[in-house]
Amino acid sequence: MGEHFLMAALSLLFLPIIVVVTLVITLATCGKSIGVRKWYVDLLLRIFEACKVKVQVANPSEELDNENDEEVSNETDAKADQIIEKDFFLSATKGVEKPEWRSSKKDFELSDVLYFSKCGMEAIIEDSVTKRFSAEELPSWNLLTRTQKPHQFMSVRLTALWCVGCFVRYVILLPFRLMIAIFGVVMLIVLTVLIGYLRESSLKRKLYRWASLVSFRILCRAFSCVIRYHNRENMAKSGICVANHTSPVDVIILSCDNCYAMIGQTHGGFLGVFQRSLARATAHIWFERSEARDRGLVAKRLRSHIADPNKLPILIFPEGTCINNTSVMMFKKGSFEVGSTIYPIAIKYDPRFGDAFWNSSKHSYSQHLLELMTSWALVCDVWYLPPMTKLENEDAVAFANRVKSKIASRGGLVELDWDGGLKRSYVKETMKEVPQEQYSKILKVD
């Protein structure tokens, strides 16, 4: 009797879960939505605003200061994320840029040594590069402990709300998301394996397109994604697409709306399984970054790919590494040497609902996915920009910089000319020589 009662209770418990998961998967397969995720995101925004007010007015002694701060907020917004104010700009290609040094040549002064020392210390305290490789700091708390700045005061109500949020994210949402993610991954692997046995034909391409769109839409539901696509008339049907890079999840976000061939570094673990399953069904290009001979082979395969109008548009992240979605760093010139027409895509995540940035030096891909699944949601905007063509006498570097500027401008990101590879490597000697050579040119020589 007791066993029958337990089985009945478990059946009643799991029946709603199975119904909800089945409904989510069915809607994702059809590419439809009933608006639950949008309602959920709107509710979160109202909660965040209430928490923001609660934190701001929690300490009465700070209310007067807050009122005074509002009067000058417009003047300080642009510098809100700066620790110190600098009188110079440090560029990867132009060295130390100081306005007073542009007008005319100057005599050598011993104080210049102190000035360069000051520049070095200020760069150590704060620079525009290394902070792009860590999670973006938020102006107000989003009830996630991994993004919380230390507060001097925390009310009982706000703490209780955080506890409720933990329960919702870990006990209610996470199991649902895990089931949806497992189903999506298994479905993608099984379908790509089966499609891989077919001969190259229009039927195989149509089947892969359907399998890719359906599988990635299901995977998007596993992160409670709310994606707004803009200017879809500019979506590529073939050729080269380039986008700024925040996380491998960028691929899932973009593949919900279009079907792409991928190019990127070979990975191990779960991400490696993902790559190999995709490669079975269509022409993706995976390479080993450390192998110099791979570069020539990749360029050759890339040219062959874009020359075939029947092949999918190939998606490239020219930064070569993940950046925290506050800036766009240097685009590698390789993909801009191969194709004369580029389809730019700008991706901007809303950090209030969760940090989409993958810090690969600290977390594995599985840990990154778990962080995303235990966040509130993934909310982002995707802009398809008009195709850009290389100008006459324009080299690959200039073309890459022009495309990067368009993406940064459209996504509201800071444009930097520094190489994202600095995350893993030392600064090249040639870059150190740039400010030395620049300083020597402004000195008067008898």
Short mmCIF file of C-alpha atoms in Angstrom, two decimals:
data_model
loop_
_atom_site.label_atom_id
_atom_site.label_comp_id
_atom_site.label_asym_id
_atom_site.label_seq_id
_atom_site.Cartn_x
_atom_site.Cartn_y
_atom_site.Cartn_z
CA MET A 1 0.00 0.00 0.00
CA GLY A 2 2.77 2.40 0.93
CA GLU A 3 4.69 1.64 -2.27
CA HIS A 4 1.61 2.29 -4.42
CA PHE A 5 1.03 5.59 -2.64
CA LEU A 6 4.67 6.62 -3.21
CA MET A 7 4.46 5.72 -6.92
CA ALA A 8 1.25 7.70 -7.28
CA ALA A 9 2.81 10.72 -5.54
CA LEU A 10 5.89 10.60 -7.78
CA SER A 11 3.68 10.29 -10.86
CA LEU A 12 1.71 13.36 -9.85
CA LEU A 13 4.97 15.21 -9.16
CA PHE A 14 6.66 14.36 -12.45
CA LEU A 15 3.60 14.65 -14.68
CA PRO A 16 3.59 18.50 -14.68
CA ILE A 17 7.36 18.51 -15.30
CA ILE A 18 7.01 16.19 -18.29
CA VAL A 19 4.10 18.22 -19.65
CA VAL A 20 6.02 21.52 -19.36
CA VAL A 21 9.21 20.11 -20.91
CA THR A 22 7.22 18.53 -23.75
CA LEU A 23 5.41 21.82 -24.39
CA VAL A 24 8.69 23.79 -24.44
CA ILE A 25 10.33 21.32 -26.85
CA THR A 26 7.25 21.28 -29.12
CA LEU A 27 7.12 25.08 -29.31
CA ALA A 28 10.87 25.25 -29.97
CA THR A 29 10.57 22.66 -32.74
CA CYS A 30 7.87 24.76 -34.41
CA GLY A 31 9.79 28.00 -33.82
CA LYS A 32 6.89 29.45 -31.82
CA SER A 33 6.55 31.14 -28.44
CA ILE A 34 3.56 31.88 -26.21
CA GLY A 35 5.31 34.82 -24.52
CA VAL A 36 6.19 33.22 -21.16
CA ARG A 37 9.91 34.09 -21.41
CA LYS A 38 9.15 37.72 -22.29
CA TRP A 39 6.75 37.97 -19.37
CA TYR A 40 9.40 36.38 -17.11
CA VAL A 41 12.06 38.90 -18.22
CA ASP A 42 9.67 41.83 -17.69
CA LEU A 43 8.95 40.55 -14.17
CA LEU A 44 12.69 40.30 -13.44
CA LEU A 45 13.20 43.89 -14.60
CA ARG A 46 10.56 45.13 -12.15
CA ILE A 47 12.18 43.14 -9.33
CA PHE A 48 15.65 44.49 -10.19
CA GLU A 49 14.34 48.06 -10.18
CA ALA A 50 12.74 47.51 -6.78
CA CYS A 51 15.99 46.04 -5.43
CA LYS A 52 17.96 48.94 -6.87
CA VAL A 53 15.78 51.45 -5.03
CA LYS A 54 15.99 49.37 -1.84
CA VAL A 55 19.79 49.33 -1.91
CA GLN A 56 20.00 53.05 -2.69
CA VAL A 57 17.69 54.23 0.12
CA ALA A 58 18.64 51.58 2.67
CA ASN A 59 21.09 53.90 4.45
CA PRO A 60 19.36 57.24 5.22
CA SER A 61 22.68 59.03 5.66
CA GLU A 62 23.42 58.44 1.98
CA GLU A 63 20.15 59.89 0.64
CA LEU A 64 21.47 63.47 0.56
CA ASP A 65 24.62 62.36 -1.21
CA ASN A 66 22.54 60.47 -3.76
CA GLU A 67 20.51 63.61 -4.52
CA ASN A 68 23.68 65.62 -5.10
CA ASP A 69 25.13 62.86 -7.24
CA GLU A 70 22.11 62.95 -9.55
CA GLU A 71 22.87 66.57 -10.49
CA VAL A 72 26.24 65.64 -11.97
CA SER A 73 25.36 62.16 -13.21
CA ASN A 74 25.31 63.24 -16.85
CA GLU A 75 28.88 64.48 -16.59
CA THR A 76 30.22 61.35 -14.95
CA ASP A 77 28.40 58.57 -16.83
CA ALA A 78 31.10 58.33 -19.48
CA LYS A 79 33.79 57.90 -16.83
CA ALA A 80 31.80 55.79 -14.38
CA ASP A 81 33.91 52.71 -14.91
CA GLN A 82 37.28 54.51 -14.59
CA ILE A 83 39.35 54.29 -11.42
CA ILE A 84 41.76 57.09 -12.35
CA GLU A 85 41.71 59.93 -14.86
CA LYS A 86 44.58 59.83 -17.33
CA ASP A 87 46.07 62.61 -19.45
CA PHE A 88 47.22 60.19 -22.15
CA PHE A 89 45.86 57.45 -24.39
CA LEU A 90 47.70 54.17 -24.87
CA SER A 91 47.29 52.61 -28.31
CA ALA A 92 48.54 49.28 -29.64
CA THR A 93 49.67 50.88 -32.89
CA LYS A 94 50.45 54.50 -31.93
CA GLY A 95 52.00 54.07 -28.49
CA VAL A 96 51.52 56.78 -25.84
CA GLU A 97 49.40 59.60 -27.23
CA LYS A 98 49.59 62.90 -25.35
CA PRO A 99 47.92 66.02 -26.84
CA GLU A 100 50.79 68.40 -25.93
CA TRP A 101 53.26 66.28 -27.90
CA ARG A 102 51.41 66.50 -31.20
CA SER A 103 52.04 70.14 -32.03
CA SER A 104 55.83 70.44 -32.23
CA LYS A 105 59.17 68.90 -31.27
CA LYS A 106 60.52 69.32 -27.75
CA ASP A 107 63.83 69.19 -25.90
CA PHE A 108 64.66 66.24 -23.72
CA GLU A 109 63.72 66.78 -20.10
CA LEU A 110 64.58 64.49 -17.20
CA SER A 111 61.01 64.83 -16.01
CA ASP A 112 59.92 62.84 -19.09
CA VAL A 113 61.32 59.75 -17.36
CA LEU A 114 59.01 60.39 -14.43
CA TYR A 115 56.09 60.91 -16.80
CA PHE A 116 56.61 57.54 -18.50
CA SER A 117 56.94 55.93 -15.06
CA LYS A 118 53.62 57.52 -14.09
CA CYS A 119 52.05 56.17 -17.29
CA GLY A 120 53.30 52.70 -16.43
CA MET A 121 51.92 52.81 -12.90
CA GLU A 122 48.56 54.09 -14.13
CA ALA A 123 48.44 51.26 -16.68
CA ILE A 124 49.07 48.76 -13.87
CA ILE A 125 46.28 50.27 -11.76
CA GLU A 126 43.83 50.33 -14.65
CA ASP A 127 44.11 49.61 -18.35
CA SER A 128 41.60 49.17 -21.13
CA VAL A 129 42.62 45.60 -22.00
CA THR A 130 42.78 43.24 -18.99
CA LYS A 131 39.36 44.27 -17.67
CA ARG A 132 37.87 42.97 -20.93
CA PHE A 133 38.84 39.44 -19.84
CA SER A 134 36.76 39.40 -16.65
CA ALA A 135 33.05 39.64 -15.93
CA GLU A 136 31.45 43.02 -16.58
CA GLU A 137 30.72 44.96 -13.40
CA LEU A 138 27.11 46.03 -12.93
CA PRO A 139 25.96 49.38 -11.50
CA SER A 140 23.28 47.62 -9.43
CA TRP A 141 22.87 44.13 -8.01
CA ASN A 142 20.92 41.55 -10.04
CA LEU A 143 20.51 39.12 -7.11
CA LEU A 144 23.31 36.87 -8.35
CA THR A 145 26.14 36.44 -5.84
CA ARG A 146 28.77 36.11 -8.59
CA THR A 147 27.99 39.65 -9.79
CA GLN A 148 27.39 41.28 -6.42
CA LYS A 149 29.59 44.12 -5.24
CA PRO A 150 30.00 44.37 -1.44
CA HIS A 151 27.21 46.50 0.03
CA GLN A 152 27.52 48.37 3.32
CA PHE A 153 23.90 47.57 4.10
CA MET A 154 21.67 44.64 3.19
CA SER A 155 18.05 44.61 4.32
CA VAL A 156 16.29 41.52 5.62
CA ARG A 157 13.75 41.74 2.79
CA LEU A 158 16.46 41.89 0.13
CA THR A 159 18.28 38.92 1.66
CA ALA A 160 15.02 36.98 1.74
CA LEU A 161 14.41 37.86 -1.90
CA TRP A 162 17.89 36.61 -2.79
CA CYS A 163 17.14 33.30 -1.01
CA VAL A 164 13.90 32.96 -2.96
CA GLY A 165 15.84 33.68 -6.15
CA CYS A 166 18.35 30.93 -5.34
CA PHE A 167 15.49 28.49 -4.79
CA VAL A 168 13.86 29.45 -8.10
CA ARG A 169 17.09 29.24 -10.10
CA TYR A 170 18.57 26.06 -8.60
CA VAL A 171 15.52 24.03 -7.53
CA ILE A 172 12.89 24.97 -10.13
CA LEU A 173 14.60 26.31 -13.27
CA LEU A 174 17.82 24.26 -13.28
CA PRO A 175 16.18 20.79 -13.47
CA PHE A 176 13.91 21.95 -16.30
CA ARG A 177 16.82 23.52 -18.15
CA LEU A 178 19.01 20.45 -17.74
CA MET A 179 16.33 18.17 -19.18
CA ILE A 180 15.77 20.48 -22.14
CA ALA A 181 19.53 20.83 -22.73
CA ILE A 182 20.13 17.07 -22.60
CA PHE A 183 17.28 16.47 -25.02
CA GLY A 184 18.60 19.16 -27.40
CA VAL A 185 22.18 17.84 -27.35
CA VAL A 186 21.10 14.22 -27.86
CA MET A 187 18.78 15.25 -30.65
CA LEU A 188 21.51 17.25 -32.39
CA ILE A 189 24.07 14.44 -32.13
CA VAL A 190 21.66 11.73 -33.32
CA LEU A 191 20.33 13.78 -36.24
CA THR A 192 23.78 14.91 -37.43
CA VAL A 193 25.07 11.32 -37.27
CA LEU A 194 22.14 10.08 -39.35
CA ILE A 195 22.39 12.95 -41.84
CA GLY A 196 26.13 12.31 -42.14
CA TYR A 197 25.44 8.95 -43.80
CA LEU A 198 23.62 10.63 -46.70
CA ARG A 199 25.37 11.57 -49.91
CA GLU A 200 25.94 15.25 -50.66
CA SER A 201 22.71 16.55 -52.20
CA SER A 202 20.05 19.22 -51.84
CA LEU A 203 18.05 16.83 -49.63
CA LYS A 204 20.97 16.47 -47.22
CA ARG A 205 21.38 20.24 -47.03
CA LYS A 206 17.66 20.75 -46.35
CA LEU A 207 17.63 18.07 -43.66
CA TYR A 208 20.69 19.56 -41.97
CA ARG A 209 19.16 23.03 -42.04
CA TRP A 210 15.99 21.71 -40.38
CA ALA A 211 17.93 19.66 -37.80
CA SER A 212 20.23 22.58 -36.97
CA LEU A 213 17.47 25.16 -36.53
CA VAL A 214 15.29 22.86 -34.42
CA SER A 215 18.14 21.59 -32.20
CA PHE A 216 19.59 25.03 -31.51
CA ARG A 217 16.15 26.49 -30.78
CA ILE A 218 15.63 23.77 -28.18
CA LEU A 219 19.06 24.50 -26.68
CA CYS A 220 18.16 28.20 -26.47
CA ARG A 221 15.18 27.28 -24.31
CA ALA A 222 17.61 25.66 -21.89
CA PHE A 223 18.99 29.15 -21.08
CA SER A 224 15.60 30.93 -21.14
CA CYS A 225 16.92 32.97 -24.06
CA VAL A 226 15.07 36.08 -25.18
CA ILE A 227 16.63 37.14 -28.49
CA ARG A 228 15.71 40.16 -30.58
CA TYR A 229 16.87 39.93 -34.20
CA HIS A 230 17.14 43.20 -36.14
CA ASN A 231 17.43 43.91 -39.88
CA ARG A 232 16.91 40.31 -40.95
CA GLU A 233 16.86 41.41 -44.59
CA ASN A 234 20.68 41.59 -44.31
CA MET A 235 20.98 37.94 -43.27
CA ALA A 236 23.60 36.05 -45.30
CA LYS A 237 22.71 33.09 -47.53
CA SER A 238 26.34 32.30 -48.38
CA GLY A 239 29.81 33.83 -48.01
CA ILE A 240 31.56 34.96 -44.80
CA CYS A 241 29.81 36.25 -41.67
CA VAL A 242 31.83 37.84 -38.87
CA ALA A 243 30.66 38.70 -35.35
CA ASN A 244 32.01 39.86 -32.01
CA HIS A 245 32.66 36.99 -29.60
CA THR A 246 31.53 36.63 -25.99
CA SER A 247 30.91 32.92 -25.54
CA PRO A 248 30.57 29.69 -27.55
CA VAL A 249 26.86 30.20 -26.86
CA ASP A 250 27.06 32.93 -29.55
CA VAL A 251 26.84 30.05 -32.03
CA ILE A 252 23.59 28.82 -30.46
CA ILE A 253 22.14 32.34 -30.45
CA LEU A 254 22.88 32.92 -34.14
CA SER A 255 21.97 29.39 -35.24
CA CYS A 256 18.40 29.82 -33.99
CA ASP A 257 17.75 32.21 -36.87
CA ASN A 258 20.01 30.96 -39.66
CA CYS A 259 22.11 27.93 -40.52
CA TYR A 260 25.90 28.34 -40.55
CA ALA A 261 29.07 26.42 -41.18
CA MET A 262 31.55 27.02 -38.36
CA ILE A 263 35.25 27.70 -38.25
CA GLY A 264 37.22 27.63 -35.02
CA GLN A 265 39.78 26.04 -32.76
CA THR A 266 39.55 22.34 -31.93
CA HIS A 267 38.42 21.74 -28.34
CA GLY A 268 38.29 18.72 -26.08
CA GLY A 269 35.65 17.58 -23.62
CA PHE A 270 31.98 18.35 -24.14
CA LEU A 271 32.66 21.12 -26.66
CA GLY A 272 34.80 18.71 -28.69
CA VAL A 273 31.94 16.20 -28.87
CA PHE A 274 29.71 19.04 -30.04
CA GLN A 275 32.20 20.00 -32.78
CA ARG A 276 32.65 16.46 -34.06
CA SER A 277 28.91 15.84 -34.26
CA LEU A 278 28.41 19.00 -36.33
CA ALA A 279 31.29 18.10 -38.65
CA ARG A 280 29.62 14.79 -39.58
CA ALA A 281 26.68 16.47 -41.29
CA THR A 282 28.19 19.44 -43.13
CA ALA A 283 31.46 21.21 -43.93
CA HIS A 284 32.80 22.84 -40.76
CA ILE A 285 36.45 23.85 -40.38
CA TRP A 286 38.19 22.99 -37.10
CA PHE A 287 41.89 23.65 -36.60
CA GLU A 288 44.62 23.59 -33.96
CA ARG A 289 45.80 27.14 -33.22
CA SER A 290 49.30 26.03 -32.21
CA GLU A 291 49.96 24.26 -35.53
CA ALA A 292 51.44 26.74 -38.02
CA ARG A 293 50.73 24.43 -40.98
CA ASP A 294 47.02 24.49 -40.12
CA ARG A 295 46.79 28.16 -41.08
CA GLY A 296 47.53 27.54 -44.74
CA LEU A 297 45.13 24.61 -44.86
CA VAL A 298 42.39 26.66 -43.20
CA ALA A 299 42.80 29.51 -45.70
CA LYS A 300 42.66 27.04 -48.58
CA ARG A 301 39.53 25.34 -47.25
CA LEU A 302 37.93 28.71 -46.55
CA ARG A 303 38.46 29.88 -50.13
CA SER A 304 37.03 26.61 -51.42
CA HIS A 305 34.02 26.94 -49.12
CA ILE A 306 32.98 30.46 -50.12
CA ALA A 307 33.51 29.66 -53.81
CA ASP A 308 30.72 27.06 -53.62
CA PRO A 309 27.29 28.80 -53.68
CA ASN A 310 25.59 25.63 -52.39
CA LYS A 311 27.47 25.71 -49.10
CA LEU A 312 26.24 27.45 -45.99
CA PRO A 313 27.51 30.89 -44.96
CA ILE A 314 30.54 30.40 -42.74
CA LEU A 315 30.54 32.05 -39.31
CA ILE A 316 33.84 33.49 -38.05
CA PHE A 317 34.76 35.26 -34.81
CA PRO A 318 37.83 37.29 -35.90
CA GLU A 319 38.79 38.33 -32.35
CA GLY A 320 39.94 34.75 -31.81
CA THR A 321 38.96 34.73 -28.14
CA CYS A 322 36.02 35.56 -25.87
CA ILE A 323 35.66 39.19 -24.74
CA ASN A 324 33.26 40.27 -21.97
CA ASN A 325 30.82 42.03 -24.34
CA THR A 326 31.88 45.54 -23.34
CA SER A 327 34.23 46.03 -26.30
CA VAL A 328 35.38 44.71 -29.67
CA MET A 329 39.09 43.95 -29.86
CA MET A 330 41.40 43.54 -32.85
CA PHE A 331 40.03 41.49 -35.75
CA LYS A 332 42.52 39.02 -37.20
CA LYS A 333 43.04 39.74 -40.88
CA GLY A 334 42.86 36.12 -42.15
CA SER A 335 39.18 36.01 -43.06
CA PHE A 336 39.38 39.45 -44.66
CA GLU A 337 42.13 38.30 -47.01
CA VAL A 338 39.99 35.47 -48.35
CA GLY A 339 36.69 37.19 -49.10
CA SER A 340 35.96 40.57 -50.65
CA THR A 341 32.41 40.71 -49.20
CA ILE A 342 31.73 40.33 -45.48
CA TYR A 343 28.41 40.09 -43.63
CA PRO A 344 28.91 41.73 -40.19
CA ILE A 345 26.81 40.71 -37.17
CA ALA A 346 26.72 42.59 -33.86
CA ILE A 347 25.73 40.74 -30.66
CA LYS A 348 24.97 42.57 -27.42
CA TYR A 349 23.92 40.75 -24.23
CA ASP A 350 22.01 42.35 -21.38
CA PRO A 351 24.25 41.71 -18.32
CA ARG A 352 21.43 42.32 -15.85
CA PHE A 353 20.07 38.81 -16.37
CA GLY A 354 23.35 36.91 -16.35
CA ASP A 355 26.97 37.08 -17.44
CA ALA A 356 27.35 35.48 -20.89
CA PHE A 357 31.16 35.87 -20.95
CA TRP A 358 33.20 32.66 -20.91
CA ASN A 359 36.43 33.13 -18.96
CA SER A 360 38.14 30.02 -20.35
CA SER A 361 41.20 30.53 -18.13
CA LYS A 362 39.05 30.00 -15.01
CA HIS A 363 36.15 27.80 -16.08
CA SER A 364 35.69 24.78 -18.31
CA TYR A 365 32.95 24.83 -20.91
CA SER A 366 30.72 22.62 -18.75
CA GLN A 367 31.15 25.00 -15.80
CA HIS A 368 30.32 27.92 -18.07
CA LEU A 369 27.11 26.22 -19.23
CA LEU A 370 26.15 25.49 -15.62
CA GLU A 371 26.65 29.16 -14.72
CA LEU A 372 24.40 30.19 -17.59
CA MET A 373 21.73 27.67 -16.60
CA THR A 374 21.75 28.95 -13.02
CA SER A 375 21.50 32.58 -14.14
CA TRP A 376 18.17 34.31 -14.59
CA ALA A 377 18.12 34.26 -18.39
CA LEU A 378 20.07 35.13 -21.52
CA VAL A 379 18.73 38.32 -23.09
CA CYS A 380 20.45 39.72 -26.15
CA ASP A 381 20.08 41.74 -29.34
CA VAL A 382 21.45 40.61 -32.70
CA TRP A 383 21.90 43.07 -35.56
CA TYR A 384 22.49 41.90 -39.13
CA LEU A 385 24.45 44.72 -40.73
CA PRO A 386 24.52 45.41 -44.49
CA PRO A 387 27.24 43.47 -46.35
CA MET A 388 30.56 45.30 -46.63
CA THR A 389 32.94 45.03 -49.59
CA LYS A 390 36.66 45.62 -49.63
CA LEU A 391 37.48 48.97 -51.23
CA GLU A 392 39.91 49.41 -54.06
CA ASN A 393 43.53 49.43 -52.80
CA GLU A 394 42.30 48.60 -49.27
CA ASP A 395 44.39 45.97 -47.50
CA ALA A 396 43.00 43.25 -45.24
CA VAL A 397 43.94 45.06 -42.01
CA ALA A 398 42.13 48.27 -42.99
CA PHE A 399 39.10 46.27 -44.15
CA ALA A 400 39.02 44.35 -40.86
CA ASN A 401 39.21 47.59 -38.86
CA ARG A 402 36.37 49.11 -40.88
CA VAL A 403 34.13 46.11 -40.27
CA LYS A 404 35.07 46.10 -36.57
CA SER A 405 34.10 49.77 -36.26
CA LYS A 406 30.66 49.09 -37.73
CA ILE A 407 30.03 46.19 -35.34
CA ALA A 408 31.22 48.19 -32.31
CA SER A 409 29.10 51.19 -33.25
CA ARG A 410 25.94 49.16 -33.83
CA GLY A 411 26.33 47.07 -30.66
CA GLY A 412 27.24 50.04 -28.44
CA LEU A 413 30.64 48.50 -27.66
CA VAL A 414 34.04 50.12 -27.08
CA GLU A 415 36.36 49.74 -30.06
CA LEU A 416 39.91 48.68 -29.16
CA ASP A 417 42.90 48.00 -31.41
CA TRP A 418 44.54 45.59 -28.95
CA ASP A 419 44.90 41.89 -29.75
CA GLY A 420 42.63 39.65 -27.68
CA GLY A 421 45.45 37.09 -27.70
CA LEU A 422 47.11 39.16 -24.95
CA LYS A 423 44.86 37.21 -22.58
CA ARG A 424 47.13 34.19 -23.01
CA SER A 425 50.45 35.59 -24.28
CA TYR A 426 53.06 38.22 -23.43
CA VAL A 427 53.22 41.59 -25.15
CA LYS A 428 55.36 41.45 -28.29
CA GLU A 429 58.66 43.31 -28.33
CA THR A 430 57.52 45.23 -31.42
CA MET A 431 54.64 46.72 -29.41
CA LYS A 432 57.04 47.81 -26.66
CA GLU A 433 59.20 49.57 -29.25
CA VAL A 434 56.32 51.69 -30.58
CA PRO A 435 56.28 54.31 -27.73
CA GLN A 436 60.09 54.38 -27.72
CA GLU A 437 60.21 55.17 -31.43
CA GLN A 438 57.38 57.65 -31.06
CA TYR A 439 59.17 59.55 -28.27
CA SER A 440 62.41 59.67 -30.25
CA LYS A 441 60.63 61.35 -33.17
CA ILE A 442 59.40 64.31 -31.10
CA LEU A 443 62.82 65.09 -29.60
CA LYS A 444 64.88 67.89 -31.10
CA VAL A 445 68.18 66.56 -32.40
CA ASP A 446 71.07 68.98 -33.15
#
